Amino acid sequence: MDVTLDQARTLIHACRTVVDGAATRLAADSAREGLVDVELMDREQVLAYDLSSVASQVTAAEEMLAYGAEGELETLLTVAFAGDVAAGIAARMQGREAAWGVEDEWLGDAIVQFRAARSAELLDDIGDRVLADANLPRHLPDDLDMARQTFREYADDKVRPVAEQVHRNDEDIPDEIISGLAEMGMFGLSIPEQFGGFAQGESEDDFMSMVVVTEELSRGSLGVAGSLITRPEIVGRALVKGGTPEQQAKWLPQIAAGELMCGVAVTEPDYGSDVAGLKVSARRDGDFYIVNGVKTWCTFGGRANLLGLLARTGSAGDKHRGLSLFVVEKPAFAGHQFTHDGEHGGRMEARAIGTIGYRGMHSFEISFDGYRVPAQNLVGGEEKLNKGFYLQMDAFANGRLQTAARALGLMQAAFEDAVVYANARHVFGVPLASYQLTRAKLARMAFLIAACRRFAYRSAQLLGAGEGQLEASMVKSFSCLAAEWVTREAQQIHGGMGYAEEYAVSRYFVDARVLSIFEGADETLALRVIIRRLLEQALATG
C-alpha cells in the first residue's frame, strides 16, 4: 500500500504535542519554589508513569524518522510504529483526557494519517516481507557490522549449543565460553587502550560496540553470554572514572584480559532501586574497612574475583552522600553457594537465589560478617570517601543502555524463531504464515525491534558525546517492556510447542521477564528518573 514518511512525521508531531503539553501541566502542579517536588508529583503517579512510558516511545519514534528514509521496508516500519505509538497514547488517555490536558479530538487533521498507519493492509505488507527475511536492516558502518557478524557467529557456534542445558539444569556458565570471549577481546570493550582494552575514551564507537556485541550475545543466550560484559563494564567504568592510578594499573588490565571476573554488590534485601537507603556498613579500622551486612541480587557473585561493593561509610542521615565504593577481592567459586574466610579476617557467606530464568550467572545473596577490606581498595582513595554513589550511578546509566541491547538480542532471537515456525507450521491445512493475524503479529515485532534498535544506537551516540543519561533510561524502559510482548507473542505463535522446554522460545519468555526489573525497576525508572527529568525540562523551558 502507499504510505509515506510524511504520514509518520505528522503523527509523531501530534504525539509530541500531547506529551509536551501534559509534561508542562504536571510540572506546574509539581513545582515548589521553581523545582520539581517529588511529593507533589507523586499525587499523580498514574499519569506520571504513563507519561514517562509514552514519552520514551515518542522519542524512539522521532529517532525512527531518519531510519525510515533509508529504504522501502524502513519507511513501512516507521509509519506502522508511529501509528502504534499514537494508538498507545490514545488508550492511556481514554477517560483521563482532563489529566492530560487534551480534547477528545486530539489528533485533529492527523486522523487520516493515523488510519493509514493503523491499517491491517500495512501490517500484512510488512508481515510478508519479514517472513521472507527476519534480519531487519541495521545500516551500521562496515567495521561495526563486521564485529556484529563475528560475535553472531560465536553465539551460534558456541553459545546456543549449551544454552538450553545451562538453563534447564541451572548450571554455571562453561569456562570455555568465558575464555573464548576473553580471546575475542569482549571484556576490554570499555577499558582504555593504555590498560589493555579497546576503548578510545568515552567515544561513540565504544558505546556502539558495546550495544552491537551485547545484542548478538544475548540473541545466543541472555544467561550464558548476554550479560557477561555488564559487570566488567560497571566496575571498569567506575575505576576509569574515579579510581586511583594504582587501582587502575592493578585491576583494569586483568579485567580487560578476562582474567578477573566482576560482580556488583549494591542491592540489599530492603533496598533495591532506593540506593540512598543502603545499610551495609564499612567502618574504618586502621588500614582496613570492616564490612557488615547483607547484599542481594549480586549477579555472578560466585564466579566473580572482584565485587564492586557500595557500602555506607557515613551516617544513615547522609543518605546517598554517605556511600563509598570498594573493590572486594575474593576467589572464584563454582556452584550455588560458598563460604569464604577473608585473608585479613571476617567471613562472607553466600547462596544463589533460584530464578525462573536468566540462569547461568546465578544471582547471590551475600552476607558480610566483619569482613576486612584493605583501605587501599576504596575506589578513588580517601578523596572519594562518601562519593561512591556518583561513581556507581554513572556506571549504571551505561548498564541501562546495555540492558536495552540485551532486550534487543532476546527480541531478535524470538522473532527469528517465530518466523521459522510460522513458515514451517501448517494449521487447518494451510501454512501458519498465511494467516493475516500471524503476519500482523510478526509485523509489530519487526517495527518494535527496529524502533528499539534505532533508539539504542542513538543513545549510544549521545553517551559517547557525554550526554544521553535520560535517553539511556528511556530506551531501557521501552525496550524491556517491548521484549516481554515480543517473546510472549513468539511463544504464542508456537502454540503448544511454545510451552515446551524443547523449544528455545520458552526460555526467551522467562528470560525477558527479568529485564524490566533489574538495572532499575521500570516503575522506579519511570517515576524517579525519566518523568522527573522531563518535568525539570518543562520547568526550564516553560
PDB file of N, CA, C and O in Angstrom, residues 437-496:
ATOM      1  N   LEU A 437      -3.498 -12.621  10.839  1.00  0.00           N
ATOM      2  CA  LEU A 437      -3.172 -12.313  12.219  1.00  0.00           C
ATOM      3  C   LEU A 437      -1.721 -12.669  12.535  1.00  0.00           C
ATOM      4  O   LEU A 437      -1.045 -11.930  13.262  1.00  0.00           O
ATOM      5  N   THR A 438      -1.235 -13.773  11.986  1.00  0.00           N
ATOM      6  CA  THR A 438       0.171 -14.139  12.190  1.00  0.00           C
ATOM      7  C   THR A 438       1.080 -13.072  11.607  1.00  0.00           C
ATOM      8  O   THR A 438       2.038 -12.620  12.249  1.00  0.00           O
ATOM      9  N   ARG A 439       0.776 -12.634  10.393  1.00  0.00           N
ATOM     10  CA  ARG A 439       1.607 -11.622   9.746  1.00  0.00           C
ATOM     11  C   ARG A 439       1.541 -10.292  10.511  1.00  0.00           C
ATOM     12  O   ARG A 439       2.531  -9.570  10.609  1.00  0.00           O
ATOM     13  N   ALA A 440       0.374  -9.972  11.062  1.00  0.00           N
ATOM     14  CA  ALA A 440       0.247  -8.734  11.829  1.00  0.00           C
ATOM     15  C   ALA A 440       1.100  -8.791  13.097  1.00  0.00           C
ATOM     16  O   ALA A 440       1.737  -7.801  13.477  1.00  0.00           O
ATOM     17  N   LYS A 441       1.124  -9.943  13.754  1.00  0.00           N
ATOM     18  CA  LYS A 441       1.958 -10.078  14.951  1.00  0.00           C
ATOM     19  C   LYS A 441       3.432  -9.947  14.599  1.00  0.00           C
ATOM     20  O   LYS A 441       4.200  -9.270  15.300  1.00  0.00           O
ATOM     21  N   LEU A 442       3.835 -10.584  13.528  1.00  0.00           N
ATOM     22  CA  LEU A 442       5.233 -10.507  13.114  1.00  0.00           C
ATOM     23  C   LEU A 442       5.608  -9.087  12.693  1.00  0.00           C
ATOM     24  O   LEU A 442       6.728  -8.629  12.939  1.00  0.00           O
ATOM     25  N   ALA A 443       4.669  -8.388  12.074  1.00  0.00           N
ATOM     26  CA  ALA A 443       4.924  -7.003  11.677  1.00  0.00           C
ATOM     27  C   ALA A 443       5.154  -6.133  12.904  1.00  0.00           C
ATOM     28  O   ALA A 443       6.072  -5.296  12.928  1.00  0.00           O
ATOM     29  N   ARG A 444       4.331  -6.309  13.940  1.00  0.00           N
ATOM     30  CA  ARG A 444       4.518  -5.499  15.144  1.00  0.00           C
ATOM     31  C   ARG A 444       5.841  -5.842  15.823  1.00  0.00           C
ATOM     32  O   ARG A 444       6.539  -4.953  16.323  1.00  0.00           O
ATOM     33  N   MET A 445       6.197  -7.112  15.847  1.00  0.00           N
ATOM     34  CA  MET A 445       7.512  -7.481  16.375  1.00  0.00           C
ATOM     35  C   MET A 445       8.604  -6.734  15.614  1.00  0.00           C
ATOM     36  O   MET A 445       9.533  -6.177  16.214  1.00  0.00           O
ATOM     37  N   ALA A 446       8.476  -6.704  14.295  1.00  0.00           N
ATOM     38  CA  ALA A 446       9.515  -6.099  13.457  1.00  0.00           C
ATOM     39  C   ALA A 446       9.667  -4.610  13.734  1.00  0.00           C
ATOM     40  O   ALA A 446      10.789  -4.112  13.911  1.00  0.00           O
ATOM     41  N   PHE A 447       8.541  -3.872  13.795  1.00  0.00           N
ATOM     42  CA  PHE A 447       8.725  -2.425  13.988  1.00  0.00           C
ATOM     43  C   PHE A 447       9.107  -2.087  15.427  1.00  0.00           C
ATOM     44  O   PHE A 447       9.794  -1.086  15.664  1.00  0.00           O
ATOM     45  N   LEU A 448       8.737  -2.911  16.393  1.00  0.00           N
ATOM     46  CA  LEU A 448       9.216  -2.680  17.753  1.00  0.00           C
ATOM     47  C   LEU A 448      10.723  -2.909  17.850  1.00  0.00           C
ATOM     48  O   LEU A 448      11.449  -2.121  18.472  1.00  0.00           O
ATOM     49  N   ILE A 449      11.198  -3.976  17.236  1.00  0.00           N
ATOM     50  CA  ILE A 449      12.636  -4.256  17.250  1.00  0.00           C
ATOM     51  C   ILE A 449      13.400  -3.147  16.542  1.00  0.00           C
ATOM     52  O   ILE A 449      14.426  -2.654  17.027  1.00  0.00           O
ATOM     53  N   ALA A 450      12.903  -2.744  15.377  1.00  0.00           N
ATOM     54  CA  ALA A 450      13.584  -1.689  14.618  1.00  0.00           C
ATOM     55  C   ALA A 450      13.633  -0.391  15.417  1.00  0.00           C
ATOM     56  O   ALA A 450      14.661   0.303  15.446  1.00  0.00           O
ATOM     57  N   ALA A 451      12.541  -0.046  16.095  1.00  0.00           N
ATOM     58  CA  ALA A 451      12.499   1.194  16.866  1.00  0.00           C
ATOM     59  C   ALA A 451      13.421   1.129  18.075  1.00  0.00           C
ATOM     60  O   ALA A 451      14.147   2.088  18.372  1.00  0.00           O
ATOM     61  N   CYS A 452      13.398   0.016  18.784  1.00  0.00           N
ATOM     62  CA  CYS A 452      14.279  -0.135  19.945  1.00  0.00           C
ATOM     63  C   CYS A 452      15.746  -0.087  19.528  1.00  0.00           C
ATOM     64  O   CYS A 452      16.573   0.534  20.202  1.00  0.00           O
ATOM     65  N   ARG A 453      16.059  -0.721  18.419  1.00  0.00           N
ATOM     66  CA  ARG A 453      17.447  -0.757  17.946  1.00  0.00           C
ATOM     67  C   ARG A 453      17.912   0.634  17.536  1.00  0.00           C
ATOM     68  O   ARG A 453      19.018   1.058  17.895  1.00  0.00           O
ATOM     69  N   ARG A 454      17.078   1.329  16.797  1.00  0.00           N
ATOM     70  CA  ARG A 454      17.465   2.677  16.361  1.00  0.00           C
ATOM     71  C   ARG A 454      17.647   3.604  17.569  1.00  0.00           C
ATOM     72  O   ARG A 454      18.586   4.407  17.619  1.00  0.00           O
ATOM     73  N   PHE A 455      16.771   3.481  18.549  1.00  0.00           N
ATOM     74  CA  PHE A 455      16.858   4.303  19.751  1.00  0.00           C
ATOM     75  C   PHE A 455      18.107   3.943  20.555  1.00  0.00           C
ATOM     76  O   PHE A 455      18.783   4.814  21.108  1.00  0.00           O
ATOM     77  N   ALA A 456      18.438   2.662  20.610  1.00  0.00           N
ATOM     78  CA  ALA A 456      19.653   2.247  21.320  1.00  0.00           C
ATOM     79  C   ALA A 456      20.902   2.811  20.644  1.00  0.00           C
ATOM     80  O   ALA A 456      21.827   3.283  21.323  1.00  0.00           O
ATOM     81  N   TYR A 457      20.935   2.771  19.330  1.00  0.00           N
ATOM     82  CA  TYR A 457      22.080   3.324  18.598  1.00  0.00           C
ATOM     83  C   TYR A 457      22.223   4.826  18.885  1.00  0.00           C
ATOM     84  O   TYR A 457      23.326   5.331  19.102  1.00  0.00           O
ATOM     85  N   ARG A 458      21.098   5.518  18.872  1.00  0.00           N
ATOM     86  CA  ARG A 458      21.152   6.963  19.123  1.00  0.00           C
ATOM     87  C   ARG A 458      21.589   7.253  20.558  1.00  0.00           C
ATOM     88  O   ARG A 458      22.376   8.178  20.802  1.00  0.00           O
ATOM     89  N   SER A 459      21.117   6.465  21.503  1.00  0.00           N
ATOM     90  CA  SER A 459      21.520   6.651  22.897  1.00  0.00           C
ATOM     91  C   SER A 459      23.013   6.417  23.058  1.00  0.00           C
ATOM     92  O   SER A 459      23.683   7.111  23.837  1.00  0.00           O
ATOM     93  N   ALA A 460      23.539   5.436  22.335  1.00  0.00           N
ATOM     94  CA  ALA A 460      24.974   5.177  22.376  1.00  0.00           C
ATOM     95  C   ALA A 460      25.756   6.380  21.855  1.00  0.00           C
ATOM     96  O   ALA A 460      26.790   6.763  22.421  1.00  0.00           O
ATOM     97  N   GLN A 461      25.267   6.983  20.788  1.00  0.00           N
ATOM     98  CA  GLN A 461      25.932   8.165  20.242  1.00  0.00           C
ATOM     99  C   GLN A 461      25.927   9.301  21.263  1.00  0.00           C
ATOM    100  O   GLN A 461      26.933   9.995  21.443  1.00  0.00           O
ATOM    101  N   LEU A 462      24.806   9.481  21.935  1.00  0.00           N
ATOM    102  CA  LEU A 462      24.694  10.571  22.913  1.00  0.00           C
ATOM    103  C   LEU A 462      25.602  10.327  24.117  1.00  0.00           C
ATOM    104  O   LEU A 462      26.276  11.242  24.594  1.00  0.00           O
ATOM    105  N   LEU A 463      25.637   9.094  24.617  1.00  0.00           N
ATOM    106  CA  LEU A 463      26.516   8.791  25.746  1.00  0.00           C
ATOM    107  C   LEU A 463      27.973   9.005  25.365  1.00  0.00           C
ATOM    108  O   LEU A 463      28.790   9.462  26.168  1.00  0.00           O
ATOM    109  N   GLY A 464      28.301   8.674  24.123  1.00  0.00           N
ATOM    110  CA  GLY A 464      29.657   8.883  23.644  1.00  0.00           C
ATOM    111  C   GLY A 464      30.038  10.349  23.596  1.00  0.00           C
ATOM    112  O   GLY A 464      31.222  10.701  23.679  1.00  0.00           O
ATOM    113  N   ALA A 465      29.016  11.205  23.494  1.00  0.00           N
ATOM    114  CA  ALA A 465      29.253  12.656  23.472  1.00  0.00           C
ATOM    115  C   ALA A 465      29.133  13.267  24.865  1.00  0.00           C
ATOM    116  O   ALA A 465      29.146  14.489  25.005  1.00  0.00           O
ATOM    117  N   GLY A 466      29.008  12.410  25.878  1.00  0.00           N
ATOM    118  CA  GLY A 466      28.892  12.912  27.245  1.00  0.00           C
ATOM    119  C   GLY A 466      27.492  13.328  27.629  1.00  0.00           C
ATOM    120  O   GLY A 466      27.291  14.010  28.634  1.00  0.00           O
ATOM    121  N   GLU A 467      26.502  12.916  26.851  1.00  0.00           N
ATOM    122  CA  GLU A 467      25.106  13.258  27.122  1.00  0.00           C
ATOM    123  C   GLU A 467      24.305  11.954  27.239  1.00  0.00           C
ATOM    124  O   GLU A 467      24.855  10.912  27.520  1.00  0.00           O
ATOM    125  N   GLY A 468      22.987  12.039  27.039  1.00  0.00           N
ATOM    126  CA  GLY A 468      22.180  10.843  26.862  1.00  0.00           C
ATOM    127  C   GLY A 468      21.790  10.064  28.098  1.00  0.00           C
ATOM    128  O   GLY A 468      21.310   8.934  27.982  1.00  0.00           O
ATOM    129  N   GLN A 469      21.956  10.652  29.293  1.00  0.00           N
ATOM    130  CA  GLN A 469      21.540   9.932  30.506  1.00  0.00           C
ATOM    131  C   GLN A 469      20.037   9.653  30.484  1.00  0.00           C
ATOM    132  O   GLN A 469      19.602   8.543  30.821  1.00  0.00           O
ATOM    133  N   LEU A 470      19.241  10.639  30.100  1.00  0.00           N
ATOM    134  CA  LEU A 470      17.798  10.458  30.023  1.00  0.00           C
ATOM    135  C   LEU A 470      17.437   9.438  28.953  1.00  0.00           C
ATOM    136  O   LEU A 470      16.610   8.535  29.179  1.00  0.00           O
ATOM    137  N   GLU A 471      18.061   9.552  27.784  1.00  0.00           N
ATOM    138  CA  GLU A 471      17.748   8.635  26.685  1.00  0.00           C
ATOM    139  C   GLU A 471      18.098   7.191  27.030  1.00  0.00           C
ATOM    140  O   GLU A 471      17.390   6.259  26.638  1.00  0.00           O
ATOM    141  N   ALA A 472      19.199   6.992  27.771  1.00  0.00           N
ATOM    142  CA  ALA A 472      19.574   5.631  28.178  1.00  0.00           C
ATOM    143  C   ALA A 472      18.504   5.021  29.074  1.00  0.00           C
ATOM    144  O   ALA A 472      18.193   3.825  28.964  1.00  0.00           O
ATOM    145  N   SER A 473      17.934   5.831  29.958  1.00  0.00           N
ATOM    146  CA  SER A 473      16.851   5.342  30.813  1.00  0.00           C
ATOM    147  C   SER A 473      15.594   5.068  29.997  1.00  0.00           C
ATOM    148  O   SER A 473      14.894   4.074  30.207  1.00  0.00           O
ATOM    149  N   MET A 474      15.300   5.946  29.049  1.00  0.00           N
ATOM    150  CA  MET A 474      14.117   5.777  28.213  1.00  0.00           C
ATOM    151  C   MET A 474      14.194   4.511  27.364  1.00  0.00           C
ATOM    152  O   MET A 474      13.236   3.736  27.278  1.00  0.00           O
ATOM    153  N   VAL A 475      15.336   4.291  26.725  1.00  0.00           N
ATOM    154  CA  VAL A 475      15.441   3.144  25.842  1.00  0.00           C
ATOM    155  C   VAL A 475      15.440   1.849  26.633  1.00  0.00           C
ATOM    156  O   VAL A 475      14.950   0.817  26.175  1.00  0.00           O
ATOM    157  N   LYS A 476      15.962   1.900  27.866  1.00  0.00           N
ATOM    158  CA  LYS A 476      15.898   0.729  28.729  1.00  0.00           C
ATOM    159  C   LYS A 476      14.449   0.387  29.046  1.00  0.00           C
ATOM    160  O   LYS A 476      14.013  -0.760  28.917  1.00  0.00           O
ATOM    161  N   SER A 477      13.686   1.391  29.467  1.00  0.00           N
ATOM    162  CA  SER A 477      12.281   1.170  29.810  1.00  0.00           C
ATOM    163  C   SER A 477      11.498   0.645  28.610  1.00  0.00           C
ATOM    164  O   SER A 477      10.800  -0.376  28.704  1.00  0.00           O
ATOM    165  N   PHE A 478      11.602   1.321  27.489  1.00  0.00           N
ATOM    166  CA  PHE A 478      10.844   0.961  26.290  1.00  0.00           C
ATOM    167  C   PHE A 478      11.217  -0.434  25.782  1.00  0.00           C
ATOM    168  O   PHE A 478      10.349  -1.279  25.523  1.00  0.00           O
ATOM    169  N   SER A 479      12.504  -0.714  25.673  1.00  0.00           N
ATOM    170  CA  SER A 479      12.955  -1.972  25.084  1.00  0.00           C
ATOM    171  C   SER A 479      12.606  -3.173  25.956  1.00  0.00           C
ATOM    172  O   SER A 479      12.249  -4.242  25.440  1.00  0.00           O
ATOM    173  N   CYS A 480      12.714  -3.009  27.267  1.00  0.00           N
ATOM    174  CA  CYS A 480      12.458  -4.153  28.153  1.00  0.00           C
ATOM    175  C   CYS A 480      10.992  -4.542  28.149  1.00  0.00           C
ATOM    176  O   CYS A 480      10.653  -5.736  28.163  1.00  0.00           O
ATOM    177  N   LEU A 481      10.104  -3.554  28.125  1.00  0.00           N
ATOM    178  CA  LEU A 481       8.684  -3.864  28.040  1.00  0.00           C
ATOM    179  C   LEU A 481       8.330  -4.437  26.670  1.00  0.00           C
ATOM    180  O   LEU A 481       7.498  -5.351  26.552  1.00  0.00           O
ATOM    181  N   ALA A 482       8.958  -3.924  25.628  1.00  0.00           N
ATOM    182  CA  ALA A 482       8.729  -4.466  24.287  1.00  0.00           C
ATOM    183  C   ALA A 482       9.173  -5.921  24.209  1.00  0.00           C
ATOM    184  O   ALA A 482       8.517  -6.755  23.567  1.00  0.00           O
ATOM    185  N   ALA A 483      10.282  -6.248  24.875  1.00  0.00           N
ATOM    186  CA  ALA A 483      10.797  -7.620  24.846  1.00  0.00           C
ATOM    187  C   ALA A 483       9.818  -8.601  25.482  1.00  0.00           C
ATOM    188  O   ALA A 483       9.699  -9.751  25.036  1.00  0.00           O
ATOM    189  N   GLU A 484       9.120  -8.151  26.513  1.00  0.00           N
ATOM    190  CA  GLU A 484       8.124  -9.031  27.127  1.00  0.00           C
ATOM    191  C   GLU A 484       7.015  -9.373  26.129  1.00  0.00           C
ATOM    192  O   GLU A 484       6.576 -10.516  26.029  1.00  0.00           O
ATOM    193  N   TRP A 485       6.560  -8.359  25.386  1.00  0.00           N
ATOM    194  CA  TRP A 485       5.493  -8.606  24.412  1.00  0.00           C
ATOM    195  C   TRP A 485       5.991  -9.466  23.253  1.00  0.00           C
ATOM    196  O   TRP A 485       5.322 -10.426  22.850  1.00  0.00           O
ATOM    197  N   VAL A 486       7.143  -9.145  22.729  1.00  0.00           N
ATOM    198  CA  VAL A 486       7.665  -9.883  21.573  1.00  0.00           C
ATOM    199  C   VAL A 486       7.890 -11.352  21.915  1.00  0.00           C
ATOM    200  O   VAL A 486       7.498 -12.248  21.155  1.00  0.00           O
ATOM    201  N   THR A 487       8.512 -11.625  23.053  1.00  0.00           N
ATOM    202  CA  THR A 487       8.778 -13.019  23.408  1.00  0.00           C
ATOM    203  C   THR A 487       7.491 -13.769  23.717  1.00  0.00           C
ATOM    204  O   THR A 487       7.363 -14.962  23.408  1.00  0.00           O
ATOM    205  N   ARG A 488       6.514 -13.084  24.316  1.00  0.00           N
ATOM    206  CA  ARG A 488       5.231 -13.735  24.591  1.00  0.00           C
ATOM    207  C   ARG A 488       4.533 -14.110  23.291  1.00  0.00           C
ATOM    208  O   ARG A 488       4.013 -15.226  23.139  1.00  0.00           O
ATOM    209  N   GLU A 489       4.480 -13.175  22.332  1.00  0.00           N
ATOM    210  CA  GLU A 489       3.781 -13.453  21.080  1.00  0.00           C
ATOM    211  C   GLU A 489       4.533 -14.464  20.221  1.00  0.00           C
ATOM    212  O   GLU A 489       3.911 -15.237  19.487  1.00  0.00           O
ATOM    213  N   ALA A 490       5.844 -14.475  20.326  1.00  0.00           N
ATOM    214  CA  ALA A 490       6.610 -15.511  19.621  1.00  0.00           C
ATOM    215  C   ALA A 490       6.263 -16.882  20.194  1.00  0.00           C
ATOM    216  O   ALA A 490       6.123 -17.869  19.455  1.00  0.00           O
ATOM    217  N   GLN A 491       6.130 -16.945  21.518  1.00  0.00           N
ATOM    218  CA  GLN A 491       5.722 -18.184  22.167  1.00  0.00           C
ATOM    219  C   GLN A 491       4.308 -18.566  21.740  1.00  0.00           C
ATOM    220  O   GLN A 491       4.016 -19.740  21.469  1.00  0.00           O
ATOM    221  N   GLN A 492       3.427 -17.597  21.652  1.00  0.00           N
ATOM    222  CA  GLN A 492       2.045 -17.857  21.249  1.00  0.00           C
ATOM    223  C   GLN A 492       1.973 -18.392  19.823  1.00  0.00           C
ATOM    224  O   GLN A 492       1.166 -19.287  19.526  1.00  0.00           O
ATOM    225  N   ILE A 493       2.791 -17.857  18.939  1.00  0.00           N
ATOM    226  CA  ILE A 493       2.814 -18.351  17.558  1.00  0.00           C
ATOM    227  C   ILE A 493       3.220 -19.816  17.513  1.00  0.00           C
ATOM    228  O   ILE A 493       2.746 -20.596  16.674  1.00  0.00           O
ATOM    229  N   HIS A 494       4.054 -20.234  18.448  1.00  0.00           N
ATOM    230  CA  HIS A 494       4.457 -21.646  18.523  1.00  0.00           C
ATOM    231  C   HIS A 494       3.362 -22.544  19.088  1.00  0.00           C
ATOM    232  O   HIS A 494       3.510 -23.777  19.080  1.00  0.00           O
ATOM    233  N   GLY A 495       2.287 -21.950  19.612  1.00  0.00           N
ATOM    234  CA  GLY A 495       1.209 -22.755  20.172  1.00  0.00           C
ATOM    235  C   GLY A 495       1.689 -23.599  21.338  1.00  0.00           C
ATOM    236  O   GLY A 495       2.461 -23.144  22.181  1.00  0.00           O
ATOM    237  N   GLY A 496       1.241 -24.860  21.379  1.00  0.00           N
ATOM    238  CA  GLY A 496       1.623 -25.757  22.464  1.00  0.00           C
ATOM    239  C   GLY A 496       3.123 -25.957  22.557  1.00  0.00           C
ATOM    240  O   GLY A 496       3.674 -26.097  23.657  1.00  0.00           O
TER     241      GLY A 496
END
